[in-house]
Short mmCIF file of C-alpha atoms in Angstrom, two decimals:
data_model
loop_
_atom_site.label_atom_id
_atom_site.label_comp_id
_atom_site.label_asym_id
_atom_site.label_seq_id
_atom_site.Cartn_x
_atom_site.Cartn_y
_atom_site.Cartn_z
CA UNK M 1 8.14 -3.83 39.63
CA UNK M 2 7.22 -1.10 37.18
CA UNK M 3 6.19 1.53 39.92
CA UNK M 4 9.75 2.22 40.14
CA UNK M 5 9.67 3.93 37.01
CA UNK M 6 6.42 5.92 37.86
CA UNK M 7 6.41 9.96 38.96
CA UNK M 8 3.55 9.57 40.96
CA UNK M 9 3.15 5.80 42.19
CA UNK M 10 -0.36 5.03 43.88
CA UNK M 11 -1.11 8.92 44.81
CA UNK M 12 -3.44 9.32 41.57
CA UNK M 13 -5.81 6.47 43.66
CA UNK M 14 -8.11 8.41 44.69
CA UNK M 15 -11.60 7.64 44.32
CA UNK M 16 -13.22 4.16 44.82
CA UNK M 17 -13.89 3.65 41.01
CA UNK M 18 -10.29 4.21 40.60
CA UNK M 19 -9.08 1.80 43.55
CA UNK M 20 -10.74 -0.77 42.28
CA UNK M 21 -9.02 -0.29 38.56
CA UNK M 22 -6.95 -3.14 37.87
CA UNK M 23 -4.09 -0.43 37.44
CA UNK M 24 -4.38 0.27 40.75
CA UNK M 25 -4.68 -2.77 41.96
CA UNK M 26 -1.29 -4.00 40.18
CA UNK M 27 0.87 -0.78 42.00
CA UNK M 28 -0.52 -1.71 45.18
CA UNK M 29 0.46 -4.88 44.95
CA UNK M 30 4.12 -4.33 43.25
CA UNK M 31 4.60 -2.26 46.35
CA UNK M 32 4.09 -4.88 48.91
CA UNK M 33 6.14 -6.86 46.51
CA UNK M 34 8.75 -4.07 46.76
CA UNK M 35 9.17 -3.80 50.82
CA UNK M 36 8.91 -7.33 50.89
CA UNK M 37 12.17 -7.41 49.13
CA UNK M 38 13.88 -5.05 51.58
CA UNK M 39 12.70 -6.78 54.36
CA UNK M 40 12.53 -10.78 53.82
CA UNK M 41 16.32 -10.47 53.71
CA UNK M 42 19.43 -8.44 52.81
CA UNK M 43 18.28 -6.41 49.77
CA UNK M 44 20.26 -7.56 46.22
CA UNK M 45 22.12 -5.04 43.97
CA UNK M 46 18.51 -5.00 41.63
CA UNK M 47 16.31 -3.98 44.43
CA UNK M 48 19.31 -0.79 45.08
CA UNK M 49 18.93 0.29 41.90
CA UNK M 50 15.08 0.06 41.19
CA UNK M 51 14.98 2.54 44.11
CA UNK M 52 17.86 4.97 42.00
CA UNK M 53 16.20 4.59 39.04
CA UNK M 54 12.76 5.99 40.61
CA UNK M 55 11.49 8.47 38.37
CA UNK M 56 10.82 12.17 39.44
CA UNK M 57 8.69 12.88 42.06
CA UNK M 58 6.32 15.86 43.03
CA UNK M 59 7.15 15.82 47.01
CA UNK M 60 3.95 18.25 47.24
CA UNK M 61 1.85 15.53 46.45
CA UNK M 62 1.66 14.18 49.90
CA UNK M 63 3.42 11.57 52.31
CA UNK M 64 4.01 8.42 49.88
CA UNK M 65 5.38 11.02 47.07
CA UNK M 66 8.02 12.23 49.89
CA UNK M 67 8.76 8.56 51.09
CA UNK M 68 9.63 7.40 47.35
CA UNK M 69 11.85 10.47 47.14
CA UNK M 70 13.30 9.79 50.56
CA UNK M 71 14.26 6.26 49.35
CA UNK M 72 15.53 7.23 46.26
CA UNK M 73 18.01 9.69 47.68
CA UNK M 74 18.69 7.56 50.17
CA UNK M 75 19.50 4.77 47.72
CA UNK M 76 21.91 7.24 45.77
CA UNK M 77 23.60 7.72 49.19
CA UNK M 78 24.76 4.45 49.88
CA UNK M 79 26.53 1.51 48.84
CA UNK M 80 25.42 -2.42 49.29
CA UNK M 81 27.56 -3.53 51.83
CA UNK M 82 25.96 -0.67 54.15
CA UNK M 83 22.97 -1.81 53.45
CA UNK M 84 23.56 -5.06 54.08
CA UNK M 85 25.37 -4.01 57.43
CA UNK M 86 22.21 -2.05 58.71
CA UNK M 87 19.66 -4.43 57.78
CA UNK M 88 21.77 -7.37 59.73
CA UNK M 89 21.98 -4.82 63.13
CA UNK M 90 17.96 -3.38 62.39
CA UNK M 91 16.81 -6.70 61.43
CA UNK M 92 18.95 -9.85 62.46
CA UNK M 93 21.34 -9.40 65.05
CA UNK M 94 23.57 -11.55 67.00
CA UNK M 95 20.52 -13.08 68.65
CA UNK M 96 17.96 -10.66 67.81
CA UNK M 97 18.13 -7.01 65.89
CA UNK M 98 17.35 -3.71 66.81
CA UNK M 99 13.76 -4.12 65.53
CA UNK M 100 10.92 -7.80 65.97
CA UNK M 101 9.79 -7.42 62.77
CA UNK M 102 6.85 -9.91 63.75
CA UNK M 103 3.19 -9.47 64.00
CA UNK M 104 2.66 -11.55 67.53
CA UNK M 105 5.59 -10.07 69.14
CA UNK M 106 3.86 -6.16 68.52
CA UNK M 107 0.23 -7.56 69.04
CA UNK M 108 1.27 -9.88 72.56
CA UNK M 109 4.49 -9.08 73.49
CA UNK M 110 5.55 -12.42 72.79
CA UNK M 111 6.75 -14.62 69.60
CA UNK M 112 4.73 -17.55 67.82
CA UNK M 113 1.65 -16.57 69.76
CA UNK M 114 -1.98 -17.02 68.89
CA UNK M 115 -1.81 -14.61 66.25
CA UNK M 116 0.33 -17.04 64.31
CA UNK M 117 -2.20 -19.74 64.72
CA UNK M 118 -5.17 -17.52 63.74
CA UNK M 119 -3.26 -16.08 60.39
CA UNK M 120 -2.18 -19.66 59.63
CA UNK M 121 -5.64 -20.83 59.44
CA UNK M 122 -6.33 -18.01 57.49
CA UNK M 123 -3.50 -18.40 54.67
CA UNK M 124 -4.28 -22.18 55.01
CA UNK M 125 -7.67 -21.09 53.33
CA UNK M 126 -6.57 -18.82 50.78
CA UNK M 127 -4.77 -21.38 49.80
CA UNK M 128 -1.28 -19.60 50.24
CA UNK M 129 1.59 -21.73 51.25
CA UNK M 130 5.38 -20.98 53.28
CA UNK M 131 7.89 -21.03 50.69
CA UNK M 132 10.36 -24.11 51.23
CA UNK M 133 13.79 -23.17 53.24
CA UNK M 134 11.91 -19.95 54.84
CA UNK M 135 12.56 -20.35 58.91
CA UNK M 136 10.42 -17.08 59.81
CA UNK M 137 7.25 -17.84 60.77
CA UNK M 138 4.27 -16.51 58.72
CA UNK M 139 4.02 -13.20 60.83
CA UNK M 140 7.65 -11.91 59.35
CA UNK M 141 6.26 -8.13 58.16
CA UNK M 142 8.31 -9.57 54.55
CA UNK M 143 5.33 -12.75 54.12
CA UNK M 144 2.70 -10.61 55.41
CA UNK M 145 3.56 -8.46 52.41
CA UNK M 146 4.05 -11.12 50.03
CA UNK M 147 0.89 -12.83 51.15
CA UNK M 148 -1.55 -9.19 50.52
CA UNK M 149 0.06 -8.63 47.14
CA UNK M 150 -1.08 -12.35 46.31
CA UNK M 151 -4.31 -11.59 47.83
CA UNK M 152 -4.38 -8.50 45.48
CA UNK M 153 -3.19 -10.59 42.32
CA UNK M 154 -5.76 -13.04 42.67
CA UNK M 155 -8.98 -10.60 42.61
CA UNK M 156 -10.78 -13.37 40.98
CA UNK M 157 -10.48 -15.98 43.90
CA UNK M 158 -10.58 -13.80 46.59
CA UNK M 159 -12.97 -11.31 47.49
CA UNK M 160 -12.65 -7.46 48.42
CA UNK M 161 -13.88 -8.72 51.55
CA UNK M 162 -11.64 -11.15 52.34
CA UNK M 163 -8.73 -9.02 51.68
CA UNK M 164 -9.86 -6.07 54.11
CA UNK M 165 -10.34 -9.14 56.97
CA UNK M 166 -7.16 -9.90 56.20
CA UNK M 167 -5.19 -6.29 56.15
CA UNK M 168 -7.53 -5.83 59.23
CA UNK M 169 -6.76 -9.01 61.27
CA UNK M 170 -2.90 -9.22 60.18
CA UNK M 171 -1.82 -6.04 59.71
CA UNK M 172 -3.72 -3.29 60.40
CA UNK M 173 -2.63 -3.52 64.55
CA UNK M 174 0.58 -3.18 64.44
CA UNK M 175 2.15 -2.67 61.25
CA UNK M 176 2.29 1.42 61.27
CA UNK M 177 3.89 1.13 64.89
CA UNK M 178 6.59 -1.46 63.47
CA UNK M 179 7.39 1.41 60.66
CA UNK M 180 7.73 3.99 62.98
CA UNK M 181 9.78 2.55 65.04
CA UNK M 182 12.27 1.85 62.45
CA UNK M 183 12.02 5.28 61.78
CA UNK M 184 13.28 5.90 65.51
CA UNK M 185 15.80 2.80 65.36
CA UNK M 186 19.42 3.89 65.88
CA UNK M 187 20.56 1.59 63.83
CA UNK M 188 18.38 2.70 60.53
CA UNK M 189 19.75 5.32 58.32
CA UNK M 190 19.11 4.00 54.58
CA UNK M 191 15.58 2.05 55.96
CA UNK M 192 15.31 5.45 58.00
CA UNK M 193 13.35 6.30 54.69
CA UNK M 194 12.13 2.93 54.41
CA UNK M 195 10.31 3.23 57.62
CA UNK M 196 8.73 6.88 56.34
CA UNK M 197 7.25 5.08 53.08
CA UNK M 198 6.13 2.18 54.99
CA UNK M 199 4.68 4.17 57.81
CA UNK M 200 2.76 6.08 54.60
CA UNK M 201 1.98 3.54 52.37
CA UNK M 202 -0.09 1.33 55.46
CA UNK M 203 -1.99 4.74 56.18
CA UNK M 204 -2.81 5.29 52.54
CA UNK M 205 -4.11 1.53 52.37
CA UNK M 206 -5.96 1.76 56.06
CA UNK M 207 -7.41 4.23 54.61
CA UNK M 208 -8.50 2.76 51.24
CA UNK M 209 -9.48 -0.50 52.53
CA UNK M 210 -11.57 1.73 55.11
CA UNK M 211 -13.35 3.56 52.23
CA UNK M 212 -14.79 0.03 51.13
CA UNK M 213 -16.29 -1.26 54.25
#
């Protein structure tokens, strides 16, 4: 995930010429790879200090710049085993956590609902597959991001078009309420800043996705 190391990661994206770029395309999709990691489970010591080690940051440049230097400070601030502590109470839970980080329990209320079917048939025919020894189901926020920076690896074999209907379908209605409401959670300090980035980064790609319609 080189776009730790970058001073201004996805905010020079700003034309469609340039979102198309295979540059471009390659931070997007390290950065879904990114907050999949701090979401699909208890983030690793690696993950801790990618987020140190981000690389200076112009905060004037606009939301996402603040939200990397958010994490990063946030990052410096604490320790492993607090992380670990608040993403078990935000996340797990004795029985469920502070957050449903699922996309059929923000679109119907409810868990393993028709949305689940609908984006199952959907990654059935991109041809992308549920890891072995994974027991979320395919709407965990952590696979949806895995599964759009596959999408966005595999230009090739799957169309611009295809990706937006994804975002769009899977994504797009609920996924800026899920990182706000971490934002809000009173369990979140560190993924306070998580929630900020997120919260950013889906507008930014709403936005971009949007541009190509």
């Amino acid at each position: 995930m080189n776009v730790m190391t970058s001073d201004k990661p996805l905010l020079p994206i700003k034309s469609e010429d340039e979102f198309l770029h295979d540059q471009a395309q390659a931070v997007r999709a390290a950065v879904y790879e990114l907050l999949a990691s701090l979401l699909a489970r208890q983030p690793d010591a690696d993950v801790l200090e990618r987020l140190r080690q981000i690389g200076e940051v112009d905060t004037s440049d606009g939301r996402i710049a603040m939200g990397w230097e958010l994490m990063k400070q946030a990052a410096l601030k604490t320790d492993l085993e607090s992380i670990h502590e608040e993403y078990f109470a935000l996340l797990l839970g004795l029985g469920r956590g502070e957050l449903v980080p699922f996309g059929s329990w923000y679109m119907t209320g409810f868990l393993m609902e028709k949305p689940v079917a609908a984006l199952r048939a959907d990654l059935q025919r991109l041809g992308i597959e549920r890891q072995d020894g994974v027991a979320e189901s395919e709407d965990h926020i952590a696979a949806l991001c895995d599964a759009m920076a596959l999408i966005i690896r595999n230009p090739d074999e799957i169309s611009l078009e295809v990706q937006q209907a994804f975002f769009n379908d899977h994504l797009a209605p609920w996924v800026g309420q899920f990182f706000h409401d971490m934002q809000d959670a009173s369990s979140a300090h560190f993924y306070r800043s998580v929630g900020f980035f997120g919260e950013s980064f889906f507008d930014f790609e709403q936005h971009l996705l949007g541009m190509q319609s």
